Tab-separated table of N, CA and C in Angstrom:
chain	number	residue	atom	x	y	z
A	1	UNK	N	0.830	-1.190	0.000
A	1	UNK	CA	0.000	0.000	0.000
A	1	UNK	C	0.874	1.253	0.000
A	2	UNK	N	0.701	2.083	-1.005
A	2	UNK	CA	1.545	3.274	-1.164
A	2	UNK	C	1.370	4.283	-0.026
A	3	UNK	N	0.169	4.400	0.502
A	3	UNK	CA	-0.077	5.331	1.609
A	3	UNK	C	0.722	4.897	2.834
A	4	UNK	N	0.667	3.607	3.155
A	4	UNK	CA	1.402	3.104	4.313
A	4	UNK	C	2.908	3.203	4.101
A	5	UNK	N	3.366	3.007	2.863
A	5	UNK	CA	4.791	3.182	2.560
A	5	UNK	C	5.217	4.616	2.852
A	6	UNK	N	4.393	5.573	2.424
A	6	UNK	CA	4.682	6.991	2.667
A	6	UNK	C	4.755	7.275	4.165
A	7	UNK	N	3.790	6.741	4.915
A	7	UNK	CA	3.780	6.944	6.365
A	7	UNK	C	5.076	6.404	6.969
A	8	UNK	N	5.511	5.240	6.502
A	8	UNK	CA	6.762	4.662	6.971
A	8	UNK	C	7.968	5.519	6.636
A	9	UNK	N	7.958	6.147	5.467
A	9	UNK	CA	9.054	7.040	5.084
A	9	UNK	C	9.115	8.249	6.012
A	10	UNK	N	7.955	8.799	6.360
A	10	UNK	CA	7.935	9.966	7.249
A	10	UNK	C	8.342	9.576	8.669
A	11	UNK	N	7.901	8.414	9.135
A	11	UNK	CA	8.261	7.946	10.469
A	11	UNK	C	7.453	8.565	11.598
A	12	UNK	N	6.812	9.672	11.329
A	12	UNK	CA	6.016	10.377	12.337
A	12	UNK	C	4.711	10.807	11.688
A	13	UNK	N	3.612	10.626	12.424
A	13	UNK	CA	2.305	11.088	11.962
A	13	UNK	C	1.791	12.120	12.960
A	14	UNK	N	1.777	13.402	12.577
A	14	UNK	CA	1.194	14.408	13.462
A	14	UNK	C	-0.310	14.174	13.605
A	15	UNK	N	-0.753	13.999	14.840
A	15	UNK	CA	-2.170	13.794	15.141
A	15	UNK	C	-2.726	15.153	15.561
A	16	UNK	N	-3.649	15.668	14.743
A	16	UNK	CA	-4.062	17.065	14.870
A	16	UNK	C	-5.543	17.196	15.193
A	17	UNK	N	-5.829	17.913	16.262
A	17	UNK	CA	-7.213	18.251	16.621
A	17	UNK	C	-7.411	19.720	16.268
A	18	UNK	N	-8.274	19.995	15.296
A	18	UNK	CA	-8.499	21.370	14.831
A	18	UNK	C	-9.874	21.836	15.306
A	19	UNK	N	-9.868	22.902	16.077
A	19	UNK	CA	-11.124	23.450	16.615
A	19	UNK	C	-11.853	24.310	15.588
A	20	UNK	N	-11.064	25.081	14.797
A	20	UNK	CA	-11.650	25.980	13.792
A	20	UNK	C	-11.034	25.659	12.436
A	21	UNK	N	-11.881	25.435	11.436
A	21	UNK	CA	-11.407	25.028	10.108
A	21	UNK	C	-10.416	26.023	9.513
A	22	UNK	N	-10.542	27.302	9.846
A	22	UNK	CA	-9.607	28.289	9.282
A	22	UNK	C	-8.177	28.108	9.802
A	23	UNK	N	-7.996	27.310	10.853
A	23	UNK	CA	-6.647	27.040	11.366
A	23	UNK	C	-5.953	25.915	10.593
A	24	UNK	N	-6.688	25.206	9.764
A	24	UNK	CA	-6.138	24.039	9.072
A	24	UNK	C	-5.023	24.402	8.093
A	25	UNK	N	-5.263	25.394	7.238
A	25	UNK	CA	-4.258	25.730	6.214
A	25	UNK	C	-2.932	26.194	6.805
A	26	UNK	N	-2.914	27.126	7.771
A	26	UNK	CA	-1.622	27.512	8.346
A	26	UNK	C	-0.879	26.320	8.963
A	27	UNK	N	-1.619	25.431	9.591
A	27	UNK	CA	-0.993	24.257	10.178
A	27	UNK	C	-0.427	23.348	9.089
A	28	UNK	N	-1.211	23.106	8.040
A	28	UNK	CA	-0.745	22.280	6.930
A	28	UNK	C	0.502	22.849	6.274
A	29	UNK	N	0.508	24.166	6.076
A	29	UNK	CA	1.693	24.820	5.490
A	29	UNK	C	2.902	24.663	6.397
A	30	UNK	N	2.704	24.783	7.706
A	30	UNK	CA	3.812	24.626	8.652
A	30	UNK	C	4.371	23.203	8.607
A	31	UNK	N	3.503	22.214	8.490
A	31	UNK	CA	3.969	20.829	8.391
A	31	UNK	C	4.779	20.621	7.114
A	32	UNK	N	4.300	21.168	6.008
A	32	UNK	CA	5.037	21.065	4.745
A	32	UNK	C	6.381	21.780	4.861
A	33	UNK	N	6.372	22.989	5.406
A	33	UNK	CA	7.615	23.758	5.579
A	33	UNK	C	8.599	23.039	6.498
A	34	UNK	N	8.078	22.268	7.443
A	34	UNK	CA	8.926	21.519	8.362
A	34	UNK	C	9.314	20.140	7.844
A	35	UNK	N	9.085	19.893	6.551
A	35	UNK	CA	9.413	18.615	5.906
A	35	UNK	C	8.702	17.414	6.534
A	36	UNK	N	7.497	17.646	7.014
A	36	UNK	CA	6.666	16.570	7.538
A	36	UNK	C	5.269	16.723	6.941
A	37	UNK	N	5.161	16.459	5.615
A	37	UNK	CA	3.906	16.734	4.895
A	37	UNK	C	2.826	15.667	5.080
A	38	UNK	N	2.420	15.481	6.331
A	38	UNK	CA	1.394	14.488	6.656
A	38	UNK	C	0.631	14.966	7.876
A	39	UNK	N	-0.670	14.682	7.910
A	39	UNK	CA	-1.480	15.033	9.077
A	39	UNK	C	-2.634	14.055	9.216
A	40	UNK	N	-2.857	13.619	10.445
A	40	UNK	CA	-4.040	12.833	10.794
A	40	UNK	C	-4.977	13.795	11.518
A	41	UNK	N	-6.041	14.203	10.845
A	41	UNK	CA	-6.996	15.150	11.415
A	41	UNK	C	-8.044	14.362	12.192
A	42	UNK	N	-8.123	14.612	13.489
A	42	UNK	CA	-9.037	13.824	14.316
A	42	UNK	C	-10.479	14.295	14.181
A	43	UNK	N	-11.368	13.326	14.205
A	43	UNK	CA	-12.807	13.598	14.162
A	43	UNK	C	-13.328	13.842	15.578
A	44	UNK	N	-12.580	14.656	16.354
A	44	UNK	CA	-13.003	15.002	17.707
A	44	UNK	C	-13.649	16.380	17.766
A	45	UNK	N	-13.698	17.073	16.631
A	45	UNK	CA	-14.350	18.386	16.592
A	45	UNK	C	-15.230	18.473	15.350
A	46	UNK	N	-16.117	19.439	15.358
A	46	UNK	CA	-17.005	19.627	14.202
A	46	UNK	C	-16.253	20.216	13.008
A	47	UNK	N	-15.021	20.674	13.217
A	47	UNK	CA	-14.235	21.270	12.133
A	47	UNK	C	-13.446	20.232	11.330
A	48	UNK	N	-13.485	18.971	11.728
A	48	UNK	CA	-12.649	17.946	11.091
A	48	UNK	C	-12.898	17.814	9.592
A	49	UNK	N	-14.142	17.614	9.213
A	49	UNK	CA	-14.459	17.383	7.800
A	49	UNK	C	-14.059	18.573	6.936
A	50	UNK	N	-14.408	19.770	7.353
A	50	UNK	CA	-14.072	20.979	6.590
A	50	UNK	C	-12.555	21.184	6.540
A	51	UNK	N	-11.866	20.857	7.630
A	51	UNK	CA	-10.404	20.983	7.663
A	51	UNK	C	-9.755	20.045	6.652
A	52	UNK	N	-10.225	18.809	6.602
A	52	UNK	CA	-9.694	17.838	5.639
A	52	UNK	C	-9.943	18.328	4.223
A	53	UNK	N	-11.138	18.826	3.988
A	53	UNK	CA	-11.511	19.321	2.658
A	53	UNK	C	-10.577	20.447	2.217
A	54	UNK	N	-10.341	21.419	3.085
A	54	UNK	CA	-9.507	22.559	2.686
A	54	UNK	C	-8.042	22.150	2.536
A	55	UNK	N	-7.556	21.272	3.399
A	55	UNK	CA	-6.164	20.830	3.295
A	55	UNK	C	-5.917	20.060	2.005
A	56	UNK	N	-6.810	19.148	1.656
A	56	UNK	CA	-6.595	18.335	0.452
A	56	UNK	C	-6.765	19.162	-0.818
A	57	UNK	N	-7.611	20.167	-0.766
A	57	UNK	CA	-7.827	21.018	-1.942
A	57	UNK	C	-6.678	22.008	-2.131
A	58	UNK	N	-6.278	22.662	-1.059
A	58	UNK	CA	-5.293	23.746	-1.148
A	58	UNK	C	-3.841	23.271	-1.062
A	59	UNK	N	-3.608	22.134	-0.432
A	59	UNK	CA	-2.237	21.644	-0.231
A	59	UNK	C	-2.124	20.194	-0.720
A	60	UNK	N	-2.100	20.002	-2.033
A	60	UNK	CA	-2.113	18.637	-2.575
A	60	UNK	C	-0.891	17.792	-2.212
A	61	UNK	N	0.212	18.419	-1.784
A	61	UNK	CA	1.394	17.636	-1.403
A	61	UNK	C	1.307	17.117	0.033
A	62	UNK	N	0.311	17.562	0.777
A	62	UNK	CA	0.121	17.112	2.155
A	62	UNK	C	-0.695	15.815	2.153
A	63	UNK	N	-0.171	14.785	2.791
A	63	UNK	CA	-0.893	13.518	2.920
A	63	UNK	C	-1.832	13.649	4.119
A	64	UNK	N	-3.130	13.659	3.848
A	64	UNK	CA	-4.122	13.915	4.898
A	64	UNK	C	-4.962	12.670	5.155
A	65	UNK	N	-5.031	12.299	6.422
A	65	UNK	CA	-5.884	11.200	6.842
A	65	UNK	C	-6.836	11.668	7.915
A	66	UNK	N	-7.764	10.806	8.269
A	66	UNK	CA	-8.734	11.111	9.321
A	66	UNK	C	-8.503	10.179	10.496
A	67	UNK	N	-8.466	10.752	11.695
A	67	UNK	CA	-8.266	9.965	12.902
A	67	UNK	C	-9.480	10.016	13.813
A	68	UNK	N	-9.438	9.194	14.840
A	68	UNK	CA	-10.549	9.070	15.793
A	68	UNK	C	-11.855	8.806	15.040
A	69	UNK	N	-11.770	7.970	14.022
A	69	UNK	CA	-12.944	7.617	13.218
A	69	UNK	C	-13.634	6.435	13.901
A	70	UNK	N	-14.881	6.658	14.302
A	70	UNK	CA	-15.608	5.679	15.105
A	70	UNK	C	-16.751	4.986	14.373
A	71	UNK	N	-17.206	5.580	13.255
A	71	UNK	CA	-18.386	5.045	12.566
A	71	UNK	C	-18.164	4.989	11.054
A	72	UNK	N	-18.984	4.192	10.397
A	72	UNK	CA	-18.947	4.136	8.934
A	72	UNK	C	-19.314	5.501	8.364
A	73	UNK	N	-20.250	6.185	8.983
A	73	UNK	CA	-20.645	7.524	8.523
A	73	UNK	C	-19.446	8.476	8.536
A	74	UNK	N	-18.626	8.413	9.583
A	74	UNK	CA	-17.430	9.259	9.636
A	74	UNK	C	-16.426	8.864	8.556
A	75	UNK	N	-16.311	7.578	8.264
A	75	UNK	CA	-15.437	7.136	7.167
A	75	UNK	C	-15.900	7.792	5.874
A	76	UNK	N	-17.193	7.721	5.608
A	76	UNK	CA	-17.745	8.305	4.379
A	76	UNK	C	-17.487	9.806	4.321
A	77	UNK	N	-17.712	10.512	5.431
A	77	UNK	CA	-17.473	11.961	5.474
A	77	UNK	C	-16.002	12.271	5.222
A	78	UNK	N	-15.117	11.523	5.876
A	78	UNK	CA	-13.679	11.762	5.748
A	78	UNK	C	-13.196	11.539	4.318
A	79	UNK	N	-13.601	10.425	3.722
A	79	UNK	CA	-13.169	10.098	2.359
A	79	UNK	C	-13.763	11.089	1.368
A	80	UNK	N	-15.008	11.450	1.557
A	80	UNK	CA	-15.654	12.444	0.696
A	80	UNK	C	-14.925	13.785	0.772
A	81	UNK	N	-14.397	14.104	1.955
A	81	UNK	CA	-13.662	15.363	2.137
A	81	UNK	C	-12.250	15.291	1.563
A	82	UNK	N	-11.770	14.075	1.260
A	82	UNK	CA	-10.444	13.934	0.659
A	82	UNK	C	-9.433	13.154	1.474
A	83	UNK	N	-9.819	12.612	2.621
A	83	UNK	CA	-8.877	11.841	3.440
A	83	UNK	C	-8.367	10.633	2.660
A	84	UNK	N	-7.069	10.380	2.767
A	84	UNK	CA	-6.437	9.276	2.037
A	84	UNK	C	-6.282	8.020	2.893
A	85	UNK	N	-6.458	8.160	4.208
A	85	UNK	CA	-6.388	7.001	5.090
A	85	UNK	C	-7.243	7.263	6.325
A	86	UNK	N	-7.629	6.170	6.988
A	86	UNK	CA	-8.501	6.214	8.158
A	86	UNK	C	-7.764	5.581	9.337
A	87	UNK	N	-7.868	6.231	10.491
A	87	UNK	CA	-7.289	5.703	11.722
A	87	UNK	C	-8.386	5.683	12.783
A	88	UNK	N	-8.486	4.566	13.487
A	88	UNK	CA	-9.479	4.491	14.561
A	88	UNK	C	-8.779	4.148	15.874
A	89	UNK	N	-9.338	4.595	17.000
A	89	UNK	CA	-8.694	4.336	18.286
A	89	UNK	C	-8.817	2.882	18.742
A	90	UNK	N	-9.827	2.189	18.243
A	90	UNK	CA	-10.046	0.798	18.603
A	90	UNK	C	-10.314	-0.029	17.365
A	91	UNK	N	-10.660	-1.285	17.579
A	91	UNK	CA	-10.922	-2.184	16.458
A	91	UNK	C	-12.427	-2.400	16.349
A	92	UNK	N	-13.075	-1.571	15.547
A	92	UNK	CA	-14.506	-1.709	15.288
A	92	UNK	C	-14.638	-2.523	13.998
A	93	UNK	N	-15.062	-3.791	14.098
A	93	UNK	CA	-15.128	-4.634	12.900
A	93	UNK	C	-15.954	-4.030	11.764
A	94	UNK	N	-17.042	-3.343	12.085
A	94	UNK	CA	-17.878	-2.757	11.030
A	94	UNK	C	-17.111	-1.679	10.266
A	95	UNK	N	-16.412	-0.812	10.984
A	95	UNK	CA	-15.634	0.256	10.343
A	95	UNK	C	-14.493	-0.343	9.526
A	96	UNK	N	-13.760	-1.276	10.123
A	96	UNK	CA	-12.624	-1.901	9.442
A	96	UNK	C	-13.086	-2.629	8.183
A	97	UNK	N	-14.129	-3.426	8.301
A	97	UNK	CA	-14.618	-4.185	7.144
A	97	UNK	C	-15.120	-3.253	6.041
A	98	UNK	N	-15.790	-2.175	6.417
A	98	UNK	CA	-16.256	-1.208	5.414
A	98	UNK	C	-15.059	-0.626	4.655
A	99	UNK	N	-14.029	-0.248	5.388
A	99	UNK	CA	-12.843	0.317	4.729
A	99	UNK	C	-12.209	-0.699	3.784
A	100	UNK	N	-12.058	-1.928	4.241
A	100	UNK	CA	-11.452	-2.968	3.403
A	100	UNK	C	-12.293	-3.197	2.148
A	101	UNK	N	-13.598	-3.322	2.313
A	101	UNK	CA	-14.499	-3.561	1.174
A	101	UNK	C	-14.459	-2.424	0.157
A	102	UNK	N	-14.112	-1.220	0.613
A	102	UNK	CA	-14.085	-0.056	-0.267
A	102	UNK	C	-12.666	0.414	-0.588
A	103	UNK	N	-11.673	-0.451	-0.338
A	103	UNK	CA	-10.260	-0.169	-0.645
A	103	UNK	C	-9.774	1.141	-0.030
A	104	UNK	N	-10.194	1.403	1.193
A	104	UNK	CA	-9.763	2.597	1.925
A	104	UNK	C	-8.711	2.142	2.936
A	105	UNK	N	-7.481	2.671	2.855
A	105	UNK	CA	-6.467	2.279	3.839
A	105	UNK	C	-6.952	2.593	5.258
A	106	UNK	N	-6.898	1.586	6.129
A	106	UNK	CA	-7.374	1.755	7.503
A	106	UNK	C	-6.336	1.207	8.477
A	107	UNK	N	-6.132	1.942	9.550
A	107	UNK	CA	-5.233	1.528	10.619
A	107	UNK	C	-6.039	1.510	11.912
A	108	UNK	N	-6.568	0.337	12.273
A	108	UNK	CA	-7.361	0.261	13.497
A	108	UNK	C	-6.472	0.216	14.740
A	109	UNK	N	-7.017	0.706	15.842
A	109	UNK	CA	-6.288	0.674	17.100
A	109	UNK	C	-6.368	-0.692	17.761
A	110	UNK	N	-5.237	-1.112	18.328
A	110	UNK	CA	-5.182	-2.388	19.050
A	110	UNK	C	-4.314	-2.194	20.292
A	111	UNK	N	-4.494	-3.056	21.286
A	111	UNK	CA	-3.544	-3.109	22.397
A	111	UNK	C	-3.498	-4.497	23.041
A	112	UNK	N	-3.893	-5.522	22.253
A	112	UNK	CA	-3.758	-6.891	22.756
A	112	UNK	C	-3.651	-7.879	21.583
A	113	UNK	N	-3.177	-9.098	21.862
A	113	UNK	CA	-2.979	-10.081	20.797
A	113	UNK	C	-4.258	-10.467	20.051
A	114	UNK	N	-5.382	-10.504	20.740
A	114	UNK	CA	-6.638	-10.857	20.065
A	114	UNK	C	-6.934	-9.872	18.946
A	115	UNK	N	-6.734	-8.594	19.225
A	115	UNK	CA	-6.983	-7.573	18.205
A	115	UNK	C	-5.967	-7.672	17.070
A	116	UNK	N	-4.733	-8.022	17.376
A	116	UNK	CA	-3.732	-8.239	16.323
A	116	UNK	C	-4.219	-9.360	15.397
A	117	UNK	N	-4.718	-10.438	15.987
A	117	UNK	CA	-5.193	-11.558	15.174
A	117	UNK	C	-6.423	-11.188	14.354
A	118	UNK	N	-7.285	-10.337	14.903
A	118	UNK	CA	-8.442	-9.858	14.135
A	118	UNK	C	-7.966	-9.074	12.913
A	119	UNK	N	-6.910	-8.286	13.091
A	119	UNK	CA	-6.359	-7.511	11.974
A	119	UNK	C	-5.725	-8.438	10.941
A	120	UNK	N	-4.901	-9.364	11.402
A	120	UNK	CA	-4.237	-10.292	10.484
A	120	UNK	C	-5.248	-11.120	9.698
A	121	UNK	N	-6.317	-11.537	10.355
A	121	UNK	CA	-7.364	-12.323	9.702
A	121	UNK	C	-7.973	-11.566	8.525
A	122	UNK	N	-7.962	-10.231	8.605
A	122	UNK	CA	-8.532	-9.390	7.548
A	122	UNK	C	-7.473	-8.906	6.553
A	123	UNK	N	-6.237	-9.349	6.715
A	123	UNK	CA	-5.189	-8.946	5.793
A	123	UNK	C	-4.589	-7.584	6.093
A	124	UNK	N	-4.850	-7.053	7.266
A	124	UNK	CA	-4.295	-5.744	7.641
A	124	UNK	C	-2.843	-5.922	8.049
A	125	UNK	N	-1.971	-5.084	7.493
A	125	UNK	CA	-0.537	-5.200	7.743
A	125	UNK	C	-0.012	-4.158	8.716
A	126	UNK	N	-0.806	-3.107	8.979
A	126	UNK	CA	-0.381	-2.046	9.895
A	126	UNK	C	-1.535	-1.714	10.829
A	127	UNK	N	-1.240	-1.673	12.132
A	127	UNK	CA	-2.237	-1.301	13.127
A	127	UNK	C	-1.688	-0.178	14.005
A	128	UNK	N	-2.601	0.527	14.623
A	128	UNK	CA	-2.243	1.578	15.577
A	128	UNK	C	-2.166	0.917	16.956
A	129	UNK	N	-1.056	1.089	17.660
A	129	UNK	CA	-0.925	0.595	19.031
A	129	UNK	C	-1.339	1.749	19.933
A	130	UNK	N	-2.529	1.626	20.537
A	130	UNK	CA	-3.115	2.755	21.271
A	130	UNK	C	-3.907	2.269	22.472
A	131	UNK	N	-3.835	2.987	23.574
A	131	UNK	CA	-2.895	4.066	23.898
A	131	UNK	C	-1.545	3.463	24.290
A	132	UNK	N	-0.531	3.764	23.554
A	132	UNK	CA	0.761	3.083	23.670
A	132	UNK	C	1.332	3.107	25.089
A	133	UNK	N	1.597	4.262	25.603
A	133	UNK	CA	2.239	4.340	26.914
A	133	UNK	C	1.334	3.817	28.028
A	134	UNK	N	0.068	4.166	28.019
A	134	UNK	CA	-0.857	3.713	29.066
A	134	UNK	C	-1.076	2.201	29.023
A	135	UNK	N	-0.876	1.600	27.854
A	135	UNK	CA	-1.081	0.152	27.709
A	135	UNK	C	0.131	-0.664	28.130
A	136	UNK	N	1.265	-0.026	28.320
A	136	UNK	CA	2.466	-0.766	28.697
A	136	UNK	C	3.691	-0.387	27.895
A	137	UNK	N	3.532	0.565	26.979
A	137	UNK	CA	4.671	1.099	26.247
A	137	UNK	C	5.378	0.095	25.358
A	138	UNK	N	6.646	0.379	25.116
A	138	UNK	CA	7.452	-0.451	24.224
A	138	UNK	C	7.650	-1.872	24.765
A	139	UNK	N	7.843	-2.065	26.087
A	139	UNK	CA	7.987	-3.446	26.573
A	139	UNK	C	6.774	-4.322	26.225
A	140	UNK	N	5.563	-3.793	26.389
A	140	UNK	CA	4.376	-4.580	26.031
A	140	UNK	C	4.324	-4.810	24.523
A	141	UNK	N	4.615	-3.771	23.752
A	141	UNK	CA	4.577	-3.921	22.295
A	141	UNK	C	5.517	-5.036	21.851
A	142	UNK	N	6.731	-5.053	22.393
A	142	UNK	CA	7.707	-6.079	22.000
A	142	UNK	C	7.227	-7.481	22.365
A	143	UNK	N	6.751	-7.666	23.584
A	143	UNK	CA	6.331	-9.013	23.981
A	143	UNK	C	5.040	-9.428	23.282
A	144	UNK	N	4.115	-8.490	23.117
A	144	UNK	CA	2.837	-8.789	22.483
A	144	UNK	C	3.008	-9.117	20.992
A	145	UNK	N	3.930	-8.438	20.331
A	145	UNK	CA	4.080	-8.611	18.882
A	145	UNK	C	5.039	-9.741	18.507
A	146	UNK	N	5.775	-10.271	19.474
A	146	UNK	CA	6.801	-11.281	19.183
A	146	UNK	C	6.301	-12.464	18.345
A	147	UNK	N	5.126	-13.018	18.628
A	147	UNK	CA	4.687	-14.179	17.838
A	147	UNK	C	4.244	-13.861	16.415
A	148	UNK	N	4.092	-12.585	16.105
A	148	UNK	CA	3.466	-12.211	14.832
A	148	UNK	C	4.471	-11.618	13.855
A	149	UNK	N	4.512	-12.194	12.663
A	149	UNK	CA	5.332	-11.614	11.604
A	149	UNK	C	4.386	-10.949	10.610
A	150	UNK	N	4.915	-10.064	9.820
A	150	UNK	CA	4.108	-9.466	8.766
A	150	UNK	C	3.151	-8.392	9.230
A	151	UNK	N	3.331	-7.886	10.439
A	151	UNK	CA	2.480	-6.787	10.895
A	151	UNK	C	3.364	-5.709	11.508
A	152	UNK	N	3.015	-4.461	11.223
A	152	UNK	CA	3.756	-3.308	11.751
A	152	UNK	C	2.814	-2.480	12.612
A	153	UNK	N	3.402	-1.646	13.434
A	153	UNK	CA	2.634	-0.864	14.398
A	153	UNK	C	2.927	0.626	14.283
A	154	UNK	N	1.905	1.418	14.569
A	154	UNK	CA	2.064	2.866	14.695
A	154	UNK	C	1.657	3.213	16.130
A	155	UNK	N	2.626	3.199	17.056
A	155	UNK	CA	2.309	3.562	18.433
A	155	UNK	C	1.852	5.019	18.520
A	156	UNK	N	0.795	5.240	19.268
A	156	UNK	CA	0.213	6.566	19.447
A	156	UNK	C	-0.362	6.616	20.859
A	157	UNK	N	-0.230	7.764	21.492
A	157	UNK	CA	-0.739	7.916	22.850
A	157	UNK	C	0.412	7.889	23.836
A	158	UNK	N	0.849	9.070	24.246
A	158	UNK	CA	1.974	9.165	25.167
A	158	UNK	C	3.324	9.208	24.483
A	159	UNK	N	3.337	9.233	23.162
A	159	UNK	CA	4.598	9.335	22.418
A	159	UNK	C	5.008	10.804	22.413
A	160	UNK	N	6.293	11.038	22.670
A	160	UNK	CA	6.799	12.416	22.684
A	160	UNK	C	8.273	12.416	22.301
A	161	UNK	N	8.873	13.586	22.325
A	161	UNK	CA	10.269	13.703	21.892
A	161	UNK	C	11.219	12.904	22.791
A	162	UNK	N	10.805	12.542	23.998
A	162	UNK	CA	11.674	11.802	24.912
A	162	UNK	C	11.676	10.291	24.669
A	163	UNK	N	10.603	9.742	24.111
A	163	UNK	CA	10.559	8.290	23.896
A	163	UNK	C	10.428	7.895	22.421
A	164	UNK	N	10.324	8.882	21.547
A	164	UNK	CA	10.136	8.632	20.116
A	164	UNK	C	11.216	7.724	19.533
A	165	UNK	N	12.474	8.034	19.787
A	165	UNK	CA	13.574	7.259	19.187
A	165	UNK	C	13.564	5.804	19.646
A	166	UNK	N	13.193	5.561	20.906
A	166	UNK	CA	13.110	4.180	21.401
A	166	UNK	C	12.086	3.392	20.603
A	167	UNK	N	10.932	3.993	20.385
A	167	UNK	CA	9.896	3.311	19.598
A	167	UNK	C	10.362	3.087	18.159
A	168	UNK	N	10.897	4.139	17.538
A	168	UNK	CA	11.281	4.033	16.124
A	168	UNK	C	12.425	3.042	15.897
A	169	UNK	N	13.185	2.733	16.948
A	169	UNK	CA	14.288	1.780	16.789
A	169	UNK	C	13.792	0.332	16.738
A	170	UNK	N	12.543	0.104	17.097
A	170	UNK	CA	11.985	-1.248	17.040
A	170	UNK	C	11.602	-1.576	15.597
A	171	UNK	N	12.032	-2.732	15.109
A	171	UNK	CA	11.806	-3.065	13.692
A	171	UNK	C	10.341	-3.335	13.350
A	172	UNK	N	9.475	-3.478	14.341
A	172	UNK	CA	8.051	-3.677	14.052
A	172	UNK	C	7.269	-2.364	14.078
A	173	UNK	N	7.962	-1.271	14.350
A	173	UNK	CA	7.303	0.042	14.368
A	173	UNK	C	7.489	0.711	13.008
A	174	UNK	N	6.380	0.984	12.341
A	174	UNK	CA	6.410	1.653	11.036
A	174	UNK	C	6.617	3.151	11.209
A	175	UNK	N	5.915	3.725	12.170
A	175	UNK	CA	5.959	5.164	12.439
A	175	UNK	C	5.343	5.370	13.817
A	176	UNK	N	5.415	6.588	14.310
A	176	UNK	CA	4.772	6.927	15.579
A	176	UNK	C	3.827	8.091	15.356
A	177	UNK	N	2.694	8.042	16.025
A	177	UNK	CA	1.742	9.139	15.968
A	177	UNK	C	1.839	9.963	17.230
A	178	UNK	N	1.606	11.262	17.086
A	178	UNK	CA	1.651	12.114	18.267
A	178	UNK	C	1.202	13.515	17.971
A	179	UNK	N	0.971	14.240	19.036
A	179	UNK	CA	0.513	15.624	18.883
A	179	UNK	C	1.519	16.626	19.431
A	180	UNK	N	2.634	16.147	19.990
A	180	UNK	CA	3.568	17.067	20.629
A	180	UNK	C	4.149	18.100	19.670
A	181	UNK	N	4.258	17.780	18.390
A	181	UNK	CA	4.885	18.712	17.437
A	181	UNK	C	3.897	19.701	16.828
A	182	UNK	N	2.617	19.572	17.154
A	182	UNK	CA	1.617	20.475	16.563
A	182	UNK	C	0.820	21.233	17.628
A	183	UNK	N	1.314	21.268	18.827
A	183	UNK	CA	0.595	21.982	19.894
A	183	UNK	C	0.990	23.436	19.921
């Protein structure tokens, strides 16, 4: 998947909560100027859909995805607005299956082996490890992922400039998500 390859090249996914849609473009430009042309816009505010729409229209070099996606309706809104990938905090089979059936790159949240197996059963190669630090951090990720080959993780939740390099040094980590660089 080319989207996931791009995410792996960047190594970091800025997780962005935008309160006002007019703040989206300056933020997107700053990410591009900072050589990190990617943003996961969370569906935690009413400005999410409009923010995705303006970013994808005005800044075509910015890779824009939608985060905190909880429902199929939000998937439809995000994709209609231009989101190139979907991220969810948990593993909602209905949301995941809808994305797979419609060829929409999806990274569901997991924090246990059962959820990893649910992802593998569906052919998913990348999952979000969330909430990373609260779930046990890198030690849990290493022990939990040991039996599984062919799956990569995007740890998110508690990732910051102090622990980022530790996570990225693990060969099963594709990238890390966080909000520390966009606050």
